[in-house]
Amino acid sequence: MNDIIFSNRRQASRFSVKIQGKISIFDKDTLLGSEKIEIVDISYAGIHVNFSNNDFLYHYLNCVDNENLKVLIEFNFYEEEYKFENNIIWINIEDVGEKYFLVHSGLGFKIESKEYFKDKHLDLIVSQYMENSIK
């Protein structure tokens, strides 16, 4: 299981990757909604993204423990397409004050995409840290 963090407040550091992407929610093959995201950080432990649509958050919260609902995270990094499909296992909302919050959630990657995830994730992390070491 990997962790994904959503925040409605812009966060960045000198190691931020700032990749533009998209997150989509599907009920089997039917698209329920999608939202543009900014990927702030990605590692073996998980992914940290920002988005600004609270209505989309309600759809996302509805995905917990629902086997029929899938979440697809996709983005382009160094002209390589990345797509990760997963189920949401748990969600925790953390209030950080003054209308800001963080949503932590655990993702279970689909069994058939685990090898794909390992290969793509390793490439992505190596590319990210090579880019950050040049800055």
mmCIF file with all atom_site columns, C-alpha atoms in Angstrom:
data_model
loop_
_atom_site.group_PDB
_atom_site.id
_atom_site.type_symbol
_atom_site.label_atom_id
_atom_site.label_alt_id
_atom_site.label_comp_id
_atom_site.label_asym_id
_atom_site.label_entity_id
_atom_site.label_seq_id
_atom_site.pdbx_PDB_ins_code
_atom_site.Cartn_x
_atom_site.Cartn_y
_atom_site.Cartn_z
_atom_site.occupancy
_atom_site.B_iso_or_equiv
_atom_site.pdbx_formal_charge
_atom_site.auth_seq_id
_atom_site.auth_comp_id
_atom_site.auth_asym_id
_atom_site.auth_atom_id
_atom_site.pdbx_PDB_model_num
ATOM 1   C CA . MET A 1 1   ? 0.000   0.000  0.000   1.00 0.00 ? 1   MET A CA 1
ATOM 2   C CA . ASN A 1 2   ? 1.230   3.482  -0.830  1.00 0.00 ? 2   ASN A CA 1
ATOM 3   C CA . ASP A 1 3   ? 0.179   6.795  0.657   1.00 0.00 ? 3   ASP A CA 1
ATOM 4   C CA . ILE A 1 4   ? -1.228  9.741  -1.261  1.00 0.00 ? 4   ILE A CA 1
ATOM 5   C CA . ILE A 1 5   ? -1.524  13.210 0.243   1.00 0.00 ? 5   ILE A CA 1
ATOM 6   C CA . PHE A 1 6   ? -3.876  15.854 -1.150  1.00 0.00 ? 6   PHE A CA 1
ATOM 7   C CA . SER A 1 7   ? -3.760  19.427 0.037   1.00 0.00 ? 7   SER A CA 1
ATOM 8   C CA . ASN A 1 8   ? -5.830  22.466 -0.816  1.00 0.00 ? 8   ASN A CA 1
ATOM 9   C CA . ARG A 1 9   ? -2.908  24.741 0.031   1.00 0.00 ? 9   ARG A CA 1
ATOM 10  C CA . ARG A 1 10  ? 0.066   25.218 -2.230  1.00 0.00 ? 10  ARG A CA 1
ATOM 11  C CA . GLN A 1 11  ? 3.114   23.550 -0.778  1.00 0.00 ? 11  GLN A CA 1
ATOM 12  C CA . ALA A 1 12  ? 6.538   23.317 -2.279  1.00 0.00 ? 12  ALA A CA 1
ATOM 13  C CA . SER A 1 13  ? 10.159  22.837 -1.409  1.00 0.00 ? 13  SER A CA 1
ATOM 14  C CA . ARG A 1 14  ? 13.375  23.022 -3.352  1.00 0.00 ? 14  ARG A CA 1
ATOM 15  C CA . PHE A 1 15  ? 12.929  19.313 -4.068  1.00 0.00 ? 15  PHE A CA 1
ATOM 16  C CA . SER A 1 16  ? 9.399   19.696 -5.458  1.00 0.00 ? 16  SER A CA 1
ATOM 17  C CA . VAL A 1 17  ? 8.884   18.267 -8.919  1.00 0.00 ? 17  VAL A CA 1
ATOM 18  C CA . LYS A 1 18  ? 5.804   20.327 -9.899  1.00 0.00 ? 18  LYS A CA 1
ATOM 19  C CA . ILE A 1 19  ? 4.441   17.875 -12.472 1.00 0.00 ? 19  ILE A CA 1
ATOM 20  C CA . GLN A 1 20  ? 1.035   18.654 -13.983 1.00 0.00 ? 20  GLN A CA 1
ATOM 21  C CA . GLY A 1 21  ? -1.244  15.643 -14.111 1.00 0.00 ? 21  GLY A CA 1
ATOM 22  C CA . LYS A 1 22  ? -4.775  14.372 -13.762 1.00 0.00 ? 22  LYS A CA 1
ATOM 23  C CA . ILE A 1 23  ? -6.651  12.175 -11.313 1.00 0.00 ? 23  ILE A CA 1
ATOM 24  C CA . SER A 1 24  ? -9.835  10.425 -12.440 1.00 0.00 ? 24  SER A CA 1
ATOM 25  C CA . ILE A 1 25  ? -12.470 8.345  -10.675 1.00 0.00 ? 25  ILE A CA 1
ATOM 26  C CA . PHE A 1 26  ? -14.138 5.479  -12.541 1.00 0.00 ? 26  PHE A CA 1
ATOM 27  C CA . ASP A 1 27  ? -17.078 3.241  -11.675 1.00 0.00 ? 27  ASP A CA 1
ATOM 28  C CA . LYS A 1 28  ? -16.049 0.205  -13.727 1.00 0.00 ? 28  LYS A CA 1
ATOM 29  C CA . ASP A 1 29  ? -15.689 1.882  -17.165 1.00 0.00 ? 29  ASP A CA 1
ATOM 30  C CA . THR A 1 30  ? -17.775 5.001  -16.461 1.00 0.00 ? 30  THR A CA 1
ATOM 31  C CA . LEU A 1 31  ? -15.898 8.224  -15.671 1.00 0.00 ? 31  LEU A CA 1
ATOM 32  C CA . LEU A 1 32  ? -17.380 9.862  -12.555 1.00 0.00 ? 32  LEU A CA 1
ATOM 33  C CA . GLY A 1 33  ? -15.046 12.845 -12.482 1.00 0.00 ? 33  GLY A CA 1
ATOM 34  C CA . SER A 1 34  ? -11.523 14.044 -13.044 1.00 0.00 ? 34  SER A CA 1
ATOM 35  C CA . GLU A 1 35  ? -9.417  16.887 -11.766 1.00 0.00 ? 35  GLU A CA 1
ATOM 36  C CA . LYS A 1 36  ? -6.133  18.515 -12.731 1.00 0.00 ? 36  LYS A CA 1
ATOM 37  C CA . ILE A 1 37  ? -3.463  18.038 -10.101 1.00 0.00 ? 37  ILE A CA 1
ATOM 38  C CA . GLU A 1 38  ? 0.030   19.290 -9.419  1.00 0.00 ? 38  GLU A CA 1
ATOM 39  C CA . ILE A 1 39  ? 2.363   16.587 -8.186  1.00 0.00 ? 39  ILE A CA 1
ATOM 40  C CA . VAL A 1 40  ? 4.608   18.148 -5.568  1.00 0.00 ? 40  VAL A CA 1
ATOM 41  C CA . ASP A 1 41  ? 6.593   15.085 -4.530  1.00 0.00 ? 41  ASP A CA 1
ATOM 42  C CA . ILE A 1 42  ? 6.797   11.398 -5.350  1.00 0.00 ? 42  ILE A CA 1
ATOM 43  C CA . SER A 1 43  ? 8.788   8.640  -3.669  1.00 0.00 ? 43  SER A CA 1
ATOM 44  C CA . TYR A 1 44  ? 8.684   4.943  -2.833  1.00 0.00 ? 44  TYR A CA 1
ATOM 45  C CA . ALA A 1 45  ? 6.433   5.837  0.113   1.00 0.00 ? 45  ALA A CA 1
ATOM 46  C CA . GLY A 1 46  ? 3.830   7.614  -2.006  1.00 0.00 ? 46  GLY A CA 1
ATOM 47  C CA . ILE A 1 47  ? 2.833   10.760 -3.828  1.00 0.00 ? 47  ILE A CA 1
ATOM 48  C CA . HIS A 1 48  ? 1.905   14.309 -2.734  1.00 0.00 ? 48  HIS A CA 1
ATOM 49  C CA . VAL A 1 49  ? -0.440  16.299 -4.971  1.00 0.00 ? 49  VAL A CA 1
ATOM 50  C CA . ASN A 1 50  ? -2.282  19.619 -4.831  1.00 0.00 ? 50  ASN A CA 1
ATOM 51  C CA . PHE A 1 51  ? -5.675  20.346 -6.336  1.00 0.00 ? 51  PHE A CA 1
ATOM 52  C CA . SER A 1 52  ? -8.242  23.065 -5.789  1.00 0.00 ? 52  SER A CA 1
ATOM 53  C CA . ASN A 1 53  ? -11.680 21.550 -6.422  1.00 0.00 ? 53  ASN A CA 1
ATOM 54  C CA . ASN A 1 54  ? -13.414 20.633 -3.169  1.00 0.00 ? 54  ASN A CA 1
ATOM 55  C CA . ASP A 1 55  ? -16.355 19.103 -5.076  1.00 0.00 ? 55  ASP A CA 1
ATOM 56  C CA . PHE A 1 56  ? -13.961 16.545 -6.529  1.00 0.00 ? 56  PHE A CA 1
ATOM 57  C CA . LEU A 1 57  ? -12.795 15.763 -2.997  1.00 0.00 ? 57  LEU A CA 1
ATOM 58  C CA . TYR A 1 58  ? -16.311 14.580 -2.086  1.00 0.00 ? 58  TYR A CA 1
ATOM 59  C CA . HIS A 1 59  ? -16.248 12.124 -5.007  1.00 0.00 ? 59  HIS A CA 1
ATOM 60  C CA . TYR A 1 60  ? -12.820 10.978 -3.860  1.00 0.00 ? 60  TYR A CA 1
ATOM 61  C CA . LEU A 1 61  ? -14.004 10.460 -0.276  1.00 0.00 ? 61  LEU A CA 1
ATOM 62  C CA . ASN A 1 62  ? -16.829 8.274  -1.587  1.00 0.00 ? 62  ASN A CA 1
ATOM 63  C CA . CYS A 1 63  ? -14.290 5.808  -3.036  1.00 0.00 ? 63  CYS A CA 1
ATOM 64  C CA . VAL A 1 64  ? -13.146 4.307  0.279   1.00 0.00 ? 64  VAL A CA 1
ATOM 65  C CA . ASP A 1 65  ? -13.704 0.543  0.492   1.00 0.00 ? 65  ASP A CA 1
ATOM 66  C CA . ASN A 1 66  ? -15.696 0.508  -2.744  1.00 0.00 ? 66  ASN A CA 1
ATOM 67  C CA . GLU A 1 67  ? -14.312 -2.254 -4.967  1.00 0.00 ? 67  GLU A CA 1
ATOM 68  C CA . ASN A 1 68  ? -16.146 -0.937 -8.055  1.00 0.00 ? 68  ASN A CA 1
ATOM 69  C CA . LEU A 1 69  ? -14.567 2.532  -7.892  1.00 0.00 ? 69  LEU A CA 1
ATOM 70  C CA . LYS A 1 70  ? -11.046 2.968  -9.257  1.00 0.00 ? 70  LYS A CA 1
ATOM 71  C CA . VAL A 1 71  ? -8.770  5.982  -9.105  1.00 0.00 ? 71  VAL A CA 1
ATOM 72  C CA . LEU A 1 72  ? -6.440  6.628  -12.038 1.00 0.00 ? 72  LEU A CA 1
ATOM 73  C CA . ILE A 1 73  ? -3.479  8.979  -11.611 1.00 0.00 ? 73  ILE A CA 1
ATOM 74  C CA . GLU A 1 74  ? -1.816  9.957  -14.883 1.00 0.00 ? 74  GLU A CA 1
ATOM 75  C CA . PHE A 1 75  ? 0.854   12.432 -15.912 1.00 0.00 ? 75  PHE A CA 1
ATOM 76  C CA . ASN A 1 76  ? 3.679   13.012 -18.366 1.00 0.00 ? 76  ASN A CA 1
ATOM 77  C CA . PHE A 1 77  ? 7.246   13.310 -17.063 1.00 0.00 ? 77  PHE A CA 1
ATOM 78  C CA . TYR A 1 78  ? 10.211  13.734 -19.412 1.00 0.00 ? 78  TYR A CA 1
ATOM 79  C CA . GLU A 1 79  ? 8.037   12.739 -22.376 1.00 0.00 ? 79  GLU A CA 1
ATOM 80  C CA . GLU A 1 80  ? 7.093   9.449  -20.694 1.00 0.00 ? 80  GLU A CA 1
ATOM 81  C CA . GLU A 1 81  ? 3.439   8.681  -19.885 1.00 0.00 ? 81  GLU A CA 1
ATOM 82  C CA . TYR A 1 82  ? 2.695   7.374  -16.394 1.00 0.00 ? 82  TYR A CA 1
ATOM 83  C CA . LYS A 1 83  ? -0.653  5.816  -15.404 1.00 0.00 ? 83  LYS A CA 1
ATOM 84  C CA . PHE A 1 84  ? -1.370  4.210  -12.050 1.00 0.00 ? 84  PHE A CA 1
ATOM 85  C CA . GLU A 1 85  ? -4.740  2.619  -11.319 1.00 0.00 ? 85  GLU A CA 1
ATOM 86  C CA . ASN A 1 86  ? -5.661  1.812  -7.733  1.00 0.00 ? 86  ASN A CA 1
ATOM 87  C CA . ASN A 1 87  ? -8.327  1.394  -5.059  1.00 0.00 ? 87  ASN A CA 1
ATOM 88  C CA . ILE A 1 88  ? -8.568  3.644  -2.012  1.00 0.00 ? 88  ILE A CA 1
ATOM 89  C CA . ILE A 1 89  ? -8.219  1.680  1.216   1.00 0.00 ? 89  ILE A CA 1
ATOM 90  C CA . TRP A 1 90  ? -8.403  4.431  3.849   1.00 0.00 ? 90  TRP A CA 1
ATOM 91  C CA . ILE A 1 91  ? -8.669  8.227  4.179   1.00 0.00 ? 91  ILE A CA 1
ATOM 92  C CA . ASN A 1 92  ? -7.754  10.600 7.010   1.00 0.00 ? 92  ASN A CA 1
ATOM 93  C CA . ILE A 1 93  ? -8.462  14.357 6.881   1.00 0.00 ? 93  ILE A CA 1
ATOM 94  C CA . GLU A 1 94  ? -6.111  16.565 8.889   1.00 0.00 ? 94  GLU A CA 1
ATOM 95  C CA . ASP A 1 95  ? -7.124  20.139 9.723   1.00 0.00 ? 95  ASP A CA 1
ATOM 96  C CA . VAL A 1 96  ? -4.086  22.418 9.541   1.00 0.00 ? 96  VAL A CA 1
ATOM 97  C CA . GLY A 1 97  ? -5.999  25.604 10.373  1.00 0.00 ? 97  GLY A CA 1
ATOM 98  C CA . GLU A 1 98  ? -7.431  28.634 8.612   1.00 0.00 ? 98  GLU A CA 1
ATOM 99  C CA . LYS A 1 99  ? -9.499  26.738 6.008   1.00 0.00 ? 99  LYS A CA 1
ATOM 100 C CA . TYR A 1 100 ? -6.581  24.497 5.055   1.00 0.00 ? 100 TYR A CA 1
ATOM 101 C CA . PHE A 1 101 ? -6.520  20.741 5.320   1.00 0.00 ? 101 PHE A CA 1
ATOM 102 C CA . LEU A 1 102 ? -4.558  17.712 4.213   1.00 0.00 ? 102 LEU A CA 1
ATOM 103 C CA . VAL A 1 103 ? -6.181  14.493 3.071   1.00 0.00 ? 103 VAL A CA 1
ATOM 104 C CA . HIS A 1 104 ? -4.044  11.401 3.648   1.00 0.00 ? 104 HIS A CA 1
ATOM 105 C CA . SER A 1 105 ? -5.198  8.211  1.990   1.00 0.00 ? 105 SER A CA 1
ATOM 106 C CA . GLY A 1 106 ? -3.859  4.728  1.453   1.00 0.00 ? 106 GLY A CA 1
ATOM 107 C CA . LEU A 1 107 ? -3.918  3.347  -2.068  1.00 0.00 ? 107 LEU A CA 1
ATOM 108 C CA . GLY A 1 108 ? -3.906  -0.285 -3.099  1.00 0.00 ? 108 GLY A CA 1
ATOM 109 C CA . PHE A 1 109 ? -2.472  -0.636 -6.596  1.00 0.00 ? 109 PHE A CA 1
ATOM 110 C CA . LYS A 1 110 ? -4.264  -3.102 -8.832  1.00 0.00 ? 110 LYS A CA 1
ATOM 111 C CA . ILE A 1 111 ? -2.631  -6.515 -8.784  1.00 0.00 ? 111 ILE A CA 1
ATOM 112 C CA . GLU A 1 112 ? -2.065  -6.661 -12.549 1.00 0.00 ? 112 GLU A CA 1
ATOM 113 C CA . SER A 1 113 ? -0.247  -3.312 -12.542 1.00 0.00 ? 113 SER A CA 1
ATOM 114 C CA . LYS A 1 114 ? 2.220   -3.952 -9.690  1.00 0.00 ? 114 LYS A CA 1
ATOM 115 C CA . GLU A 1 115 ? 5.145   -4.815 -11.976 1.00 0.00 ? 115 GLU A CA 1
ATOM 116 C CA . TYR A 1 116 ? 4.329   -1.848 -14.192 1.00 0.00 ? 116 TYR A CA 1
ATOM 117 C CA . PHE A 1 117 ? 4.217   0.352  -11.105 1.00 0.00 ? 117 PHE A CA 1
ATOM 118 C CA . LYS A 1 118 ? 7.572   -0.871 -9.798  1.00 0.00 ? 118 LYS A CA 1
ATOM 119 C CA . ASP A 1 119 ? 9.299   -0.324 -13.144 1.00 0.00 ? 119 ASP A CA 1
ATOM 120 C CA . LYS A 1 120 ? 7.741   3.073  -13.823 1.00 0.00 ? 120 LYS A CA 1
ATOM 121 C CA . HIS A 1 121 ? 8.032   4.273  -10.228 1.00 0.00 ? 121 HIS A CA 1
ATOM 122 C CA . LEU A 1 122 ? 11.754  3.515  -10.101 1.00 0.00 ? 122 LEU A CA 1
ATOM 123 C CA . ASP A 1 123 ? 12.349  5.386  -13.373 1.00 0.00 ? 123 ASP A CA 1
ATOM 124 C CA . LEU A 1 124 ? 10.348  8.333  -12.091 1.00 0.00 ? 124 LEU A CA 1
ATOM 125 C CA . ILE A 1 125 ? 12.163  8.583  -8.758  1.00 0.00 ? 125 ILE A CA 1
ATOM 126 C CA . VAL A 1 126 ? 15.607  8.355  -10.358 1.00 0.00 ? 126 VAL A CA 1
ATOM 127 C CA . SER A 1 127 ? 14.651  11.070 -12.878 1.00 0.00 ? 127 SER A CA 1
ATOM 128 C CA . GLN A 1 128 ? 13.246  13.302 -10.135 1.00 0.00 ? 128 GLN A CA 1
ATOM 129 C CA . TYR A 1 129 ? 16.307  13.166 -7.921  1.00 0.00 ? 129 TYR A CA 1
ATOM 130 C CA . MET A 1 130 ? 18.714  13.579 -10.807 1.00 0.00 ? 130 MET A CA 1
ATOM 131 C CA . GLU A 1 131 ? 16.821  16.722 -11.809 1.00 0.00 ? 131 GLU A CA 1
ATOM 132 C CA . ASN A 1 132 ? 16.825  18.060 -8.236  1.00 0.00 ? 132 ASN A CA 1
ATOM 133 C CA . SER A 1 133 ? 20.536  17.424 -7.770  1.00 0.00 ? 133 SER A CA 1
ATOM 134 C CA . ILE A 1 134 ? 21.252  19.646 -10.803 1.00 0.00 ? 134 ILE A CA 1
ATOM 135 C CA . LYS A 1 135 ? 19.290  22.629 -9.417  1.00 0.00 ? 135 LYS A CA 1
#
